mmCIF file with all atom_site columns, C-alpha atoms in Angstrom:
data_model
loop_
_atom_site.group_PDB
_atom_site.id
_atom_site.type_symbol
_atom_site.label_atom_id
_atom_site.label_alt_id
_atom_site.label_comp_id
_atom_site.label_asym_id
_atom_site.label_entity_id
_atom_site.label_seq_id
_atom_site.pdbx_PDB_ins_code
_atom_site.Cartn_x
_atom_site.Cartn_y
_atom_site.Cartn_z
_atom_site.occupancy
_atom_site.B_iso_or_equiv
_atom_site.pdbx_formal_charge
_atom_site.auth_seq_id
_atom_site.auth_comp_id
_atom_site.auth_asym_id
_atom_site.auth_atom_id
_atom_site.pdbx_PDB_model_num
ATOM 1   C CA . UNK A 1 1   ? 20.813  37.066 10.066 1.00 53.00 ? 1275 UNK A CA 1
ATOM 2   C CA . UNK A 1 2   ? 18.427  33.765 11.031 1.00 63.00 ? 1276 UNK A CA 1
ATOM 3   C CA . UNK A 1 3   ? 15.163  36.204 10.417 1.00 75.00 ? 1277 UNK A CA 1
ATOM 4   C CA . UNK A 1 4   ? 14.459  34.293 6.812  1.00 82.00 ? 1278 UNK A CA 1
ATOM 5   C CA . UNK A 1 5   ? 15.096  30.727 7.997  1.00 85.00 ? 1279 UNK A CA 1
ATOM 6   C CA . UNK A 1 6   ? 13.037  31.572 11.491 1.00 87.00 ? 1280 UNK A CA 1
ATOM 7   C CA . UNK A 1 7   ? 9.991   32.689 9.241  1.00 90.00 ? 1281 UNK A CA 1
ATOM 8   C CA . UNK A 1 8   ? 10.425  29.472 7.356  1.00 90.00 ? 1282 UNK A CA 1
ATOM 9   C CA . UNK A 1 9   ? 10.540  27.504 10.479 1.00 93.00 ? 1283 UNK A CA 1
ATOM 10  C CA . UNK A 1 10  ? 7.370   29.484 11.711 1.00 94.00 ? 1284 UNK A CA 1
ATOM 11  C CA . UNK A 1 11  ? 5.510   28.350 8.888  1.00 95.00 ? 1285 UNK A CA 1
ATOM 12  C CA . UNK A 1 12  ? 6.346   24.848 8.724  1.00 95.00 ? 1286 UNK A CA 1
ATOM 13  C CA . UNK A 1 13  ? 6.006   24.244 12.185 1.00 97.00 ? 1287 UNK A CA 1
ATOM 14  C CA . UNK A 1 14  ? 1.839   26.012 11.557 1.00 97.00 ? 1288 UNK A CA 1
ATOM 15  C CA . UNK A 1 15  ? 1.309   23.634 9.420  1.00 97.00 ? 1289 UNK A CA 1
ATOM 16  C CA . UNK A 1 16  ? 2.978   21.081 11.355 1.00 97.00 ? 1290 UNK A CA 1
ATOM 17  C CA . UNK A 1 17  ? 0.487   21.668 14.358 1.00 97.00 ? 1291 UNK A CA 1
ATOM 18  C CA . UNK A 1 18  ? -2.319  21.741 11.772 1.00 97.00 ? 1292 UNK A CA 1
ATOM 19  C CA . UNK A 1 19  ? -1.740  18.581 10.802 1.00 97.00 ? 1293 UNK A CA 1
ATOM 20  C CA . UNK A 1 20  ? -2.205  17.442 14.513 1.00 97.00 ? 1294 UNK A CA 1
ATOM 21  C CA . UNK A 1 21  ? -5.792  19.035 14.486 1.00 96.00 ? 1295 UNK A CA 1
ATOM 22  C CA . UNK A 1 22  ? -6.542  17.865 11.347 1.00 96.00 ? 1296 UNK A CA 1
ATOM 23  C CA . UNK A 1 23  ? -5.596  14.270 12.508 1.00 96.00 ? 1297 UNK A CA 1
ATOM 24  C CA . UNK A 1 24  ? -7.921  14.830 15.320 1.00 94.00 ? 1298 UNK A CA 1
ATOM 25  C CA . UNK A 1 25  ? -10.933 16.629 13.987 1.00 94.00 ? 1299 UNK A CA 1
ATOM 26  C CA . UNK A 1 26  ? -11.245 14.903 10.674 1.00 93.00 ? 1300 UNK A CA 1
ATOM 27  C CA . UNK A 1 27  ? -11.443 11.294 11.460 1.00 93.00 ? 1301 UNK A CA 1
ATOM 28  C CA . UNK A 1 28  ? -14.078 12.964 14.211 1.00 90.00 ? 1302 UNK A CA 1
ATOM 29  C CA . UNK A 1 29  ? -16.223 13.664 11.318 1.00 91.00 ? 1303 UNK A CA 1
ATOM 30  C CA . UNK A 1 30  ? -15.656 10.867 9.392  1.00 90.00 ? 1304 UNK A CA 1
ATOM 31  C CA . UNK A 1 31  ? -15.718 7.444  11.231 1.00 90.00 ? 1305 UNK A CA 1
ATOM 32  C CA . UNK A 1 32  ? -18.657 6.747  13.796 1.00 90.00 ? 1306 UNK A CA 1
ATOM 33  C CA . UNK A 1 33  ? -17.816 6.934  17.228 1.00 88.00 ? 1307 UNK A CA 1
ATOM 34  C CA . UNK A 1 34  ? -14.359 8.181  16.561 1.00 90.00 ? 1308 UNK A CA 1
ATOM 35  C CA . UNK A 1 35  ? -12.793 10.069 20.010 1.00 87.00 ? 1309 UNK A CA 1
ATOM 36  C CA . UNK A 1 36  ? -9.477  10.688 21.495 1.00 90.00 ? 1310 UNK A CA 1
ATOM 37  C CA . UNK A 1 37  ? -10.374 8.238  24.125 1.00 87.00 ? 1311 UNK A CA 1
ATOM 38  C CA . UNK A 1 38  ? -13.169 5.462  23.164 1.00 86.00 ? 1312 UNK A CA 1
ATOM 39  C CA . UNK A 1 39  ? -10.616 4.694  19.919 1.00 90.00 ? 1313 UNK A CA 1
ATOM 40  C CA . UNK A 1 40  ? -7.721  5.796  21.517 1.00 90.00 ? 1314 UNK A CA 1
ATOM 41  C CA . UNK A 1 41  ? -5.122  3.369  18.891 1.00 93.00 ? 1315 UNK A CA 1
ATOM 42  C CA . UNK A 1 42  ? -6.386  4.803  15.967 1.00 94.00 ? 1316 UNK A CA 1
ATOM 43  C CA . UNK A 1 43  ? -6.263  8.960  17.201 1.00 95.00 ? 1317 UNK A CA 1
ATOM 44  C CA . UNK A 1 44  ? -2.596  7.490  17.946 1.00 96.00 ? 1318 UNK A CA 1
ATOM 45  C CA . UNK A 1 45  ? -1.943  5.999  14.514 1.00 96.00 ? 1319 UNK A CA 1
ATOM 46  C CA . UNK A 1 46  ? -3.991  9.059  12.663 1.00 96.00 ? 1320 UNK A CA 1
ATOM 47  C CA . UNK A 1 47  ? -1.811  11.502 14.296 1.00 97.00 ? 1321 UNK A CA 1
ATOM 48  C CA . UNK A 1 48  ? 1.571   9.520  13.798 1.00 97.00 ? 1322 UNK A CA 1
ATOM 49  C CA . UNK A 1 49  ? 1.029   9.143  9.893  1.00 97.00 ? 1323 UNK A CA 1
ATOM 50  C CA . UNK A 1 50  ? 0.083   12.631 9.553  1.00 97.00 ? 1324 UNK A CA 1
ATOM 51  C CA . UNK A 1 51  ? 2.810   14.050 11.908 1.00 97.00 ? 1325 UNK A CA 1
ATOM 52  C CA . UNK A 1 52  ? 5.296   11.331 9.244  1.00 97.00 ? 1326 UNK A CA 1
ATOM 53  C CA . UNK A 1 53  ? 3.484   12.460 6.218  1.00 97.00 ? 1327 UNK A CA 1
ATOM 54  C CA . UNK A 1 54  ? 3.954   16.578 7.070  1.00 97.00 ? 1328 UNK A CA 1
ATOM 55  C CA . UNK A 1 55  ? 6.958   16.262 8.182  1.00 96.00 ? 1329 UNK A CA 1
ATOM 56  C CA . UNK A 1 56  ? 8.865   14.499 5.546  1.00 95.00 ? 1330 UNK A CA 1
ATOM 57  C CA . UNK A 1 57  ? 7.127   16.857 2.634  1.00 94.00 ? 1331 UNK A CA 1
ATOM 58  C CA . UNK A 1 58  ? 8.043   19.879 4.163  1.00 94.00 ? 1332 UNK A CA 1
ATOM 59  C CA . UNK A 1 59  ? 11.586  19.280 4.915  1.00 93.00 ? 1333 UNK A CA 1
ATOM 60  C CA . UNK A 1 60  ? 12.362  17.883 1.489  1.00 90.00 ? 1334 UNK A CA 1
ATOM 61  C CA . UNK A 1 61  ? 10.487  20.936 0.007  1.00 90.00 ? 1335 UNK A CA 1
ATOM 62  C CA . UNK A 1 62  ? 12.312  23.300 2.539  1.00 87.00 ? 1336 UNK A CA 1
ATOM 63  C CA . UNK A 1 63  ? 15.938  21.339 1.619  1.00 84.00 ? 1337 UNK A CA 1
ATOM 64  C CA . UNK A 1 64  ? 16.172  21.209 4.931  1.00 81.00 ? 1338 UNK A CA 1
ATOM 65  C CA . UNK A 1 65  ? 17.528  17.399 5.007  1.00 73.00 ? 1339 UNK A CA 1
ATOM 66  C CA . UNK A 1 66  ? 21.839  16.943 4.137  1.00 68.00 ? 1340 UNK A CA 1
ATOM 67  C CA . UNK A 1 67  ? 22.277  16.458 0.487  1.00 65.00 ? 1341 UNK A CA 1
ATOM 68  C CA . UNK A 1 68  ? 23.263  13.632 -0.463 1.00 64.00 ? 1342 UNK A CA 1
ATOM 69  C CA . UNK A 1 69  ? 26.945  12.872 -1.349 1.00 64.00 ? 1343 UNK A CA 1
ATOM 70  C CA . UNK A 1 70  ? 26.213  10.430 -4.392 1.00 64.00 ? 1344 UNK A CA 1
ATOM 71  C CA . UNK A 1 71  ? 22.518  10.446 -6.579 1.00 69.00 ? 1345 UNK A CA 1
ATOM 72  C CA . UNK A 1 72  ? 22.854  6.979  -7.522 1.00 76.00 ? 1346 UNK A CA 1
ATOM 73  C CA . UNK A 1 73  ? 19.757  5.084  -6.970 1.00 82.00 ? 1347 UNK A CA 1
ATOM 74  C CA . UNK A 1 74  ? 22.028  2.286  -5.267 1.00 83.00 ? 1348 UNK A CA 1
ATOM 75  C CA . UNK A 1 75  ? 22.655  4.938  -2.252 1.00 80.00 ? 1349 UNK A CA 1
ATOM 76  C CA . UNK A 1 76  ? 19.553  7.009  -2.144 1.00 81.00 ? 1350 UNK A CA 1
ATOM 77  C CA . UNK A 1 77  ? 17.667  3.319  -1.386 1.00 88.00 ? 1351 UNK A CA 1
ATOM 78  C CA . UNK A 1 78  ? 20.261  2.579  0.684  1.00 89.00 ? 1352 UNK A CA 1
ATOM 79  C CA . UNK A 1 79  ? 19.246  6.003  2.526  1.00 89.00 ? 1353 UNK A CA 1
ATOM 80  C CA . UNK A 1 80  ? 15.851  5.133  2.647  1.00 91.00 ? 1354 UNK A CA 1
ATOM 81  C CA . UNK A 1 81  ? 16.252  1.430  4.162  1.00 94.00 ? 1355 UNK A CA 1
ATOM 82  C CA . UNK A 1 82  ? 18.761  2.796  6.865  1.00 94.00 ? 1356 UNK A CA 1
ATOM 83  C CA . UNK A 1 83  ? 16.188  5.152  7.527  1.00 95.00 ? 1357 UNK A CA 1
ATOM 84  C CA . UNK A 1 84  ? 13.358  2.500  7.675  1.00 96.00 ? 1358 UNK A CA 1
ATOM 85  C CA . UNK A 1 85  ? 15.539  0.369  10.343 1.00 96.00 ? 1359 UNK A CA 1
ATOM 86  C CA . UNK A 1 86  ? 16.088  3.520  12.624 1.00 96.00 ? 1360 UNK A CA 1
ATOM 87  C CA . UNK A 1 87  ? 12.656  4.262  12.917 1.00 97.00 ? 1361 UNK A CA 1
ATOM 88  C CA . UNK A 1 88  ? 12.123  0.271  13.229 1.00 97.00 ? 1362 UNK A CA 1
ATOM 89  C CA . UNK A 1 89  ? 14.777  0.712  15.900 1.00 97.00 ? 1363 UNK A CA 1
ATOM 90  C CA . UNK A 1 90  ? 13.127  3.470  17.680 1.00 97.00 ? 1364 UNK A CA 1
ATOM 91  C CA . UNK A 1 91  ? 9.792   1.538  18.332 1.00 97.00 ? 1365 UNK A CA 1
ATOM 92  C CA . UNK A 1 92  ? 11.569  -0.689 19.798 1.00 97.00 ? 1366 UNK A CA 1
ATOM 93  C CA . UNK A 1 93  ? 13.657  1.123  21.800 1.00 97.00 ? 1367 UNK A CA 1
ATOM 94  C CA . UNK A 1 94  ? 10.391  3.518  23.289 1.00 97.00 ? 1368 UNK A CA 1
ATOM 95  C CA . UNK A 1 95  ? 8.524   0.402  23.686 1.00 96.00 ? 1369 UNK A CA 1
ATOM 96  C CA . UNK A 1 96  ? 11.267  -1.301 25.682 1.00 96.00 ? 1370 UNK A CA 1
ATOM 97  C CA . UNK A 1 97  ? 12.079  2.399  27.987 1.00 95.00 ? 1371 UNK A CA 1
ATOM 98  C CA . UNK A 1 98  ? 8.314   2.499  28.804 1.00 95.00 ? 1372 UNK A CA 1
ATOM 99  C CA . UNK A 1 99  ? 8.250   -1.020 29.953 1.00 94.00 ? 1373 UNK A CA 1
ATOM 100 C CA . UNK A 1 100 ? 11.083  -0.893 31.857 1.00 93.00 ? 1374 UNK A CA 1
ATOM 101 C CA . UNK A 1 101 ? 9.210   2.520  33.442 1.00 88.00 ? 1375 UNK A CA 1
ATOM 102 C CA . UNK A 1 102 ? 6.184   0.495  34.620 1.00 86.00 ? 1376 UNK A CA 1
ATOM 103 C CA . UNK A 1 103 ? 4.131   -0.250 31.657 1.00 85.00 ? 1377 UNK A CA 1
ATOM 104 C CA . UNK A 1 104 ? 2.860   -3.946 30.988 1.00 83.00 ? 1378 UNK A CA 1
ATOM 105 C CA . UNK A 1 105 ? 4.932   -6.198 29.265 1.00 82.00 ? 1379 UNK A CA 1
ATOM 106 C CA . UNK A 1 106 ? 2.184   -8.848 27.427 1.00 82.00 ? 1380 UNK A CA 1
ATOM 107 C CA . UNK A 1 107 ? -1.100  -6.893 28.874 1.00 85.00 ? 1381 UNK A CA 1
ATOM 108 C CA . UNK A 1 108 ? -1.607  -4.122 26.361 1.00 87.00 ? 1382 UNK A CA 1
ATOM 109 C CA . UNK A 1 109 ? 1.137   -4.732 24.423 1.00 92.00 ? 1383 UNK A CA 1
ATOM 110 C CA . UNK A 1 110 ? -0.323  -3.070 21.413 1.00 93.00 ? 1384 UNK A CA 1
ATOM 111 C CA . UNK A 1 111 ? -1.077  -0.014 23.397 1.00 93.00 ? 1385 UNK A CA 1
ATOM 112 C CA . UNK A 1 112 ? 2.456   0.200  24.296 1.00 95.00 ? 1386 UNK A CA 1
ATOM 113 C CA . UNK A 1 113 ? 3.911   -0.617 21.060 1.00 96.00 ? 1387 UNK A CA 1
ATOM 114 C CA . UNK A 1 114 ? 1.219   1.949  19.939 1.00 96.00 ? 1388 UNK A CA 1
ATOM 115 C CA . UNK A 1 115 ? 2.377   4.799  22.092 1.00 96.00 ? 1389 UNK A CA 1
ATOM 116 C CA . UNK A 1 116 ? 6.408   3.355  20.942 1.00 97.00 ? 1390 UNK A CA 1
ATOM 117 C CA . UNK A 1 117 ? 5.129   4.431  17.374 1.00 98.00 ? 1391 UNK A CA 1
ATOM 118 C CA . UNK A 1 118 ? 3.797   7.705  17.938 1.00 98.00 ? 1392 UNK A CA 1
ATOM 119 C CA . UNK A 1 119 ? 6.760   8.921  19.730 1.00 98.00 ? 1393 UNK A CA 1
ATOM 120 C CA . UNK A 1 120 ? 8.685   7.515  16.363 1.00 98.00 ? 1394 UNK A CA 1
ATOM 121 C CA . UNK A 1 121 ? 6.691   10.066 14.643 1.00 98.00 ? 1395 UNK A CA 1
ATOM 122 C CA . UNK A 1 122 ? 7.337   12.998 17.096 1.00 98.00 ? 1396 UNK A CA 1
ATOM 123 C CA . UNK A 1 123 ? 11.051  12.511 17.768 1.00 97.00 ? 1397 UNK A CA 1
ATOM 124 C CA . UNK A 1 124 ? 12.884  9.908  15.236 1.00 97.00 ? 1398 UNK A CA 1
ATOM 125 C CA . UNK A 1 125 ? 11.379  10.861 11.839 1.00 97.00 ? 1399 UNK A CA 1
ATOM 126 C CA . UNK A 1 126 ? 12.039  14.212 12.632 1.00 96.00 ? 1400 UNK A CA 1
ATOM 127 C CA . UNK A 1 127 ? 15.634  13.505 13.175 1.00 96.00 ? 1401 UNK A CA 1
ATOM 128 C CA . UNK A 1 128 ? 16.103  11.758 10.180 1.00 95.00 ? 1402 UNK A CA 1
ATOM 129 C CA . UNK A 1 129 ? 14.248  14.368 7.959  1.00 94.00 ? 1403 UNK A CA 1
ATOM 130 C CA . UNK A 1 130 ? 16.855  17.265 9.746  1.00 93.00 ? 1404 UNK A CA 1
ATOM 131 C CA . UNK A 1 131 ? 20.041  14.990 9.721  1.00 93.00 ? 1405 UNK A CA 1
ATOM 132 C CA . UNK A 1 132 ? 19.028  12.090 7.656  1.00 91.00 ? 1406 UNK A CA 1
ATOM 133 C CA . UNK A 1 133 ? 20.237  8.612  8.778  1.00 91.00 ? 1407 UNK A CA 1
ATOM 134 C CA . UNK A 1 134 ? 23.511  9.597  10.663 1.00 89.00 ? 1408 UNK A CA 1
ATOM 135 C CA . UNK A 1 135 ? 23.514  8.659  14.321 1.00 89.00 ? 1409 UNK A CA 1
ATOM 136 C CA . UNK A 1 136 ? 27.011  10.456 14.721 1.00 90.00 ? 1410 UNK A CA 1
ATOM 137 C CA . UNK A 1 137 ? 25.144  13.481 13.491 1.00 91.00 ? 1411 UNK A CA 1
ATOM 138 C CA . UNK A 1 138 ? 21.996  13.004 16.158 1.00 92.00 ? 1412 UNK A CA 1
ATOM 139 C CA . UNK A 1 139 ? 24.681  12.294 19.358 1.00 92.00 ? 1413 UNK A CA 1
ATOM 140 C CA . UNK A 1 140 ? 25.971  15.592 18.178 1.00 90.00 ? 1414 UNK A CA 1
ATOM 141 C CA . UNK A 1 141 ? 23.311  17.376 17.839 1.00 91.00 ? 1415 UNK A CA 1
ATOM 142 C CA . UNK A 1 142 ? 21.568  16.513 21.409 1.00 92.00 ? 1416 UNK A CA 1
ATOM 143 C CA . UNK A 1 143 ? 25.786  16.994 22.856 1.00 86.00 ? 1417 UNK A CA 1
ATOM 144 C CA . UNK A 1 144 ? 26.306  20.663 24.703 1.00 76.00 ? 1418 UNK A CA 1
ATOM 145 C CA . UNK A 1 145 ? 26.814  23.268 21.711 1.00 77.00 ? 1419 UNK A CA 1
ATOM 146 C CA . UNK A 1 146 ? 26.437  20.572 19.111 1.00 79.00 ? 1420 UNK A CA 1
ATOM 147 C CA . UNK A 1 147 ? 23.493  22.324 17.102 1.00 82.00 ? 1421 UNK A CA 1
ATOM 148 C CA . UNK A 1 148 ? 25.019  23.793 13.759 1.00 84.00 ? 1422 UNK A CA 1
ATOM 149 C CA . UNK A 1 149 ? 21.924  25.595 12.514 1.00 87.00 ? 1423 UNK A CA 1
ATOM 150 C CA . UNK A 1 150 ? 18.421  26.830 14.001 1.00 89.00 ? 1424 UNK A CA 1
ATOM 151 C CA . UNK A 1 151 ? 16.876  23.523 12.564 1.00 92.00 ? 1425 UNK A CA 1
ATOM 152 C CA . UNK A 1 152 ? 19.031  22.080 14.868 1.00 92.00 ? 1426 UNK A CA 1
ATOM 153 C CA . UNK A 1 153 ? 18.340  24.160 17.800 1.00 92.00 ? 1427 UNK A CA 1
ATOM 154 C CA . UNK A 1 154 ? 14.895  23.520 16.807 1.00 95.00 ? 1428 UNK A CA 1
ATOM 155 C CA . UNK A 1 155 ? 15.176  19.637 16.389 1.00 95.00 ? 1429 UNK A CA 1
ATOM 156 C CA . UNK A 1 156 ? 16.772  19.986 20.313 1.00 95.00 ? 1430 UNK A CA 1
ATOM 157 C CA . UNK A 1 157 ? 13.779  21.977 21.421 1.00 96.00 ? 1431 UNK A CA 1
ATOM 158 C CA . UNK A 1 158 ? 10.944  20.442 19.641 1.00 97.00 ? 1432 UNK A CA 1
ATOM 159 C CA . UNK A 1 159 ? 12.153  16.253 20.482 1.00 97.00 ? 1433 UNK A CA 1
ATOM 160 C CA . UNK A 1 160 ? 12.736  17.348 23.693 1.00 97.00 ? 1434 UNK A CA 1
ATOM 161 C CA . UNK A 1 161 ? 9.408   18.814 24.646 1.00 98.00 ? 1435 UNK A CA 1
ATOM 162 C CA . UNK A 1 162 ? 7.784   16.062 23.344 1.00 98.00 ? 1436 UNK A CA 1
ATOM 163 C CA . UNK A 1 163 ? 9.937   13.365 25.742 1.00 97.00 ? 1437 UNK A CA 1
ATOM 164 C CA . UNK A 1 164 ? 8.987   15.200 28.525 1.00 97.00 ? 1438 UNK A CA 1
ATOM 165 C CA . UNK A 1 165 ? 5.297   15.643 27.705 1.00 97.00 ? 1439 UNK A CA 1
ATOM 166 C CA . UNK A 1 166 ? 5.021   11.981 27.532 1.00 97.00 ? 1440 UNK A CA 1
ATOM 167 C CA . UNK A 1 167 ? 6.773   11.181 30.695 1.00 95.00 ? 1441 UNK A CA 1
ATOM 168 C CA . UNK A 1 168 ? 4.790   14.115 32.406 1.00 96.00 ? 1442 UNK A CA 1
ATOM 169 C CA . UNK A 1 169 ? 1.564   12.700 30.977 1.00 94.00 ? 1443 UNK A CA 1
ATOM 170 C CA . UNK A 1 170 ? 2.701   8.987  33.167 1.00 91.00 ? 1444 UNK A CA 1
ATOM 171 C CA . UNK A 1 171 ? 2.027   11.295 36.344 1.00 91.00 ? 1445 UNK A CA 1
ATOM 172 C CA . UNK A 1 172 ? -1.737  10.874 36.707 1.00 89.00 ? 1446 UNK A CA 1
ATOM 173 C CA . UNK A 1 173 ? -2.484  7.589  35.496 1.00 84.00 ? 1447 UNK A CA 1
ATOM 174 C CA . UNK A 1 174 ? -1.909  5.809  39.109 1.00 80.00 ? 1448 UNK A CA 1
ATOM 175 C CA . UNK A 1 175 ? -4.074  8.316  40.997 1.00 80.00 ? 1449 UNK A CA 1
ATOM 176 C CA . UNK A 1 176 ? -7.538  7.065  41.903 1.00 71.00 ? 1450 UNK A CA 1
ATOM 177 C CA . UNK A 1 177 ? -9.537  9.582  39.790 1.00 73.00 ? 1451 UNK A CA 1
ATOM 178 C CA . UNK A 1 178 ? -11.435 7.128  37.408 1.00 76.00 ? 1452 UNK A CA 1
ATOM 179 C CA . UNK A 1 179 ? -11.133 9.185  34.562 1.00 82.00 ? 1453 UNK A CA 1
ATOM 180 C CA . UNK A 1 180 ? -11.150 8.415  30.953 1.00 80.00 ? 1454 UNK A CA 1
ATOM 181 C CA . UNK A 1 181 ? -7.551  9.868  30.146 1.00 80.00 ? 1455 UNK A CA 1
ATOM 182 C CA . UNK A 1 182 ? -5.956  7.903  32.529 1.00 83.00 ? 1456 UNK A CA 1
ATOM 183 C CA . UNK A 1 183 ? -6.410  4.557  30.503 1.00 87.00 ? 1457 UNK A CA 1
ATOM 184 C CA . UNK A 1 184 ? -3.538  3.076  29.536 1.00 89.00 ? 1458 UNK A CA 1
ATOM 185 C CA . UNK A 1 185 ? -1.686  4.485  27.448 1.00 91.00 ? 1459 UNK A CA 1
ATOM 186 C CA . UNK A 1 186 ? -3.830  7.854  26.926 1.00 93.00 ? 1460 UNK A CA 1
ATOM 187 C CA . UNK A 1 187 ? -2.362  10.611 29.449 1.00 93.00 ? 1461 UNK A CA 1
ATOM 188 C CA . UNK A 1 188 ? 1.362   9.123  27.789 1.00 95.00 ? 1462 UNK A CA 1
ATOM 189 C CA . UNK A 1 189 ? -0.026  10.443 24.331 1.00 96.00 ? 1463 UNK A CA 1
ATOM 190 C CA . UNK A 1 190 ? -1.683  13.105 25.200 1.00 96.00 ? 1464 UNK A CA 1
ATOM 191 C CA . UNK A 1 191 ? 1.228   14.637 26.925 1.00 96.00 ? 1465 UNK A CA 1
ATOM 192 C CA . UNK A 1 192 ? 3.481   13.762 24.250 1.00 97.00 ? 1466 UNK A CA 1
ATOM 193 C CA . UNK A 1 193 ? 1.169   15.148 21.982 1.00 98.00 ? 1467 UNK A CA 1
ATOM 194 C CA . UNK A 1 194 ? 0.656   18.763 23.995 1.00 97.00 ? 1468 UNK A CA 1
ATOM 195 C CA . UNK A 1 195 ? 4.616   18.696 23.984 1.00 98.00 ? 1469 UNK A CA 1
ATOM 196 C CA . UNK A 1 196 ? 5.441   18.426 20.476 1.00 98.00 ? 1470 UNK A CA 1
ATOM 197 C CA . UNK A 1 197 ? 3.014   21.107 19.747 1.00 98.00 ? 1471 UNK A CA 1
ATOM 198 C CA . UNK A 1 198 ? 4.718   23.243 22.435 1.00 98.00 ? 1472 UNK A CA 1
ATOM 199 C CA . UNK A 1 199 ? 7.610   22.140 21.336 1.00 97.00 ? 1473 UNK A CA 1
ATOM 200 C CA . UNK A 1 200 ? 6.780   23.656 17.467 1.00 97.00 ? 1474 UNK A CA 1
ATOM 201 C CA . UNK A 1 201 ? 5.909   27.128 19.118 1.00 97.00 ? 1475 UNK A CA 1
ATOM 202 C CA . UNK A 1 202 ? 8.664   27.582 21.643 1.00 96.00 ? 1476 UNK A CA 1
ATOM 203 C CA . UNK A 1 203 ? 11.830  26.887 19.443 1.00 95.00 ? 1477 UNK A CA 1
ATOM 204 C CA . UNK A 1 204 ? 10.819  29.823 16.556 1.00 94.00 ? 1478 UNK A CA 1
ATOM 205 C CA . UNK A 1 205 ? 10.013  32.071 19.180 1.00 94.00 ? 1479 UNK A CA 1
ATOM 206 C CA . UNK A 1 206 ? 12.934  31.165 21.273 1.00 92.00 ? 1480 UNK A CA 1
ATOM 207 C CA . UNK A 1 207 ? 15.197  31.473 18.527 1.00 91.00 ? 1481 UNK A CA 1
ATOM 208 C CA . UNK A 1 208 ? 13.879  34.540 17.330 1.00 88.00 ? 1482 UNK A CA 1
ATOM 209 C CA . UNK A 1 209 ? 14.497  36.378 20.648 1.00 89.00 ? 1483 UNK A CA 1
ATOM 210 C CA . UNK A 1 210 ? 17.895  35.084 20.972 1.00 81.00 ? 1484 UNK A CA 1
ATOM 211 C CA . UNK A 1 211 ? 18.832  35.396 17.134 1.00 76.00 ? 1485 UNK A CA 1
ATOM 212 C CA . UNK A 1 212 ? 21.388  38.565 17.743 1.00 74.00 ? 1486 UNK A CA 1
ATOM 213 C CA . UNK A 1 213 ? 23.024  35.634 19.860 1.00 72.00 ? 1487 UNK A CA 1
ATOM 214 C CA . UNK A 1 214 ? 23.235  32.667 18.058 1.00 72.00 ? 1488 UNK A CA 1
ATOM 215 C CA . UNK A 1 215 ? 26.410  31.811 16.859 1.00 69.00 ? 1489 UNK A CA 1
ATOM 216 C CA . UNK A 1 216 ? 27.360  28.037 14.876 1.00 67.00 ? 1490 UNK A CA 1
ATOM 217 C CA . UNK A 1 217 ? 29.953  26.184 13.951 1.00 61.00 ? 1491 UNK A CA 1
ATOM 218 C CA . UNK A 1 218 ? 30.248  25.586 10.666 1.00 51.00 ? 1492 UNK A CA 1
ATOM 219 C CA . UNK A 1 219 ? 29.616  22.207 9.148  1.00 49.00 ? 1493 UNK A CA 1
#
């Protein structure tokens, strides 16, 4: 029943992890000196834009997002600047959770705000692209038995993973190792970054072995 949809999500989510290496690998070539670590900011800000820039392309080609109700240019900007603000929002609201975890609140401020913006990328935008800007929609969606699709499921899944990864990547960077990942905020990414790729392989091949048992509500 979901098999067409799931092979959709398959492929976008490829590319979607793609875009991650290619975020990684081509500003490698590019700029001197370029590494995950020694330029940590910009790996963080390369793999945020590409993460927005995928992201939004494919789920307006896929028509994944809600259609709108009214095509007047009036509403579809009025879309796009509620959708601006909750992103705006959601920097602030990672940067102000990680503080309030530990993280310094003048010293490396940027880094923090830095890490605040990638997670935008991996959890936020991705929520707006699936539901658009409707927080009613997103507080049902992460509710028990509130997904209404396998994008859904898959928005649960892949947001998820990526939360945890960064709060699993916090682990090492008190231990005395005197390693090069455990600057400030680079395990944080990292691990965010590992979990939204895990994230994008789990949830087809979760949903694909429990397809037979999905059942939604309908909209």
């Amino acid at each position: 029943m979901w098999d067409e949809e799931i092979r959709h999500m398959a492929s976008s989510h490829a590319i979607m992890a793609s875009g991650v290496f290619m975020a990684t690998v081509v500003p490698a070539v590019l700029v001197p000196g370029f590494s995950v670590y020694g330029t940590h900011l910009l790996w963080q800000y390369s793999v945020a834009g590409v993460v927005a820039v995928v992201n939004i392309s494919l789920f307006w080609l896929l028509g994944v997002s809600p259609p709108t109700k009214k095509h007047t240019i009036t509403y579809k900007m009025s879309r796009l600047v509620h959708s601006c603000l909750y992103l705006l929002l959601s920097c602030l609201f990672f940067h102000t959770v990680v503080v309030l975890y530990g993280a310094p609140l003048l010293e490396s401020a940027l880094e923090t705000f830095s890490l605040a913006v990638l997670l935008t990328s991996l959890t936020t935008l991705r929520c707006v692209c699936v539901l658009g800007p409707n927080v009613q929609a997103w507080i049902r969606v992460f509710s028990r038995h509130g997904a209404m699709s396998v994008w859904d499921t898959s928005l649960q899944m892949v947001v998820g993973c990526s939360v945890v990864g960064a709060w699993l990547g916090a682990f090492p960077i008190p231990l005395d190792w005197d390693r090069p990942w455990q600057v400030w905020p680079v395990s944080c990414s990292l691990g965010g970054v590992i979990g939204y790729l895990t994230g994008l392989v789990v949830a087809p091949a979760w949903i694909h072995w429990h397809r037979k048992h999905l059942t939604y509500k309908s909209k």
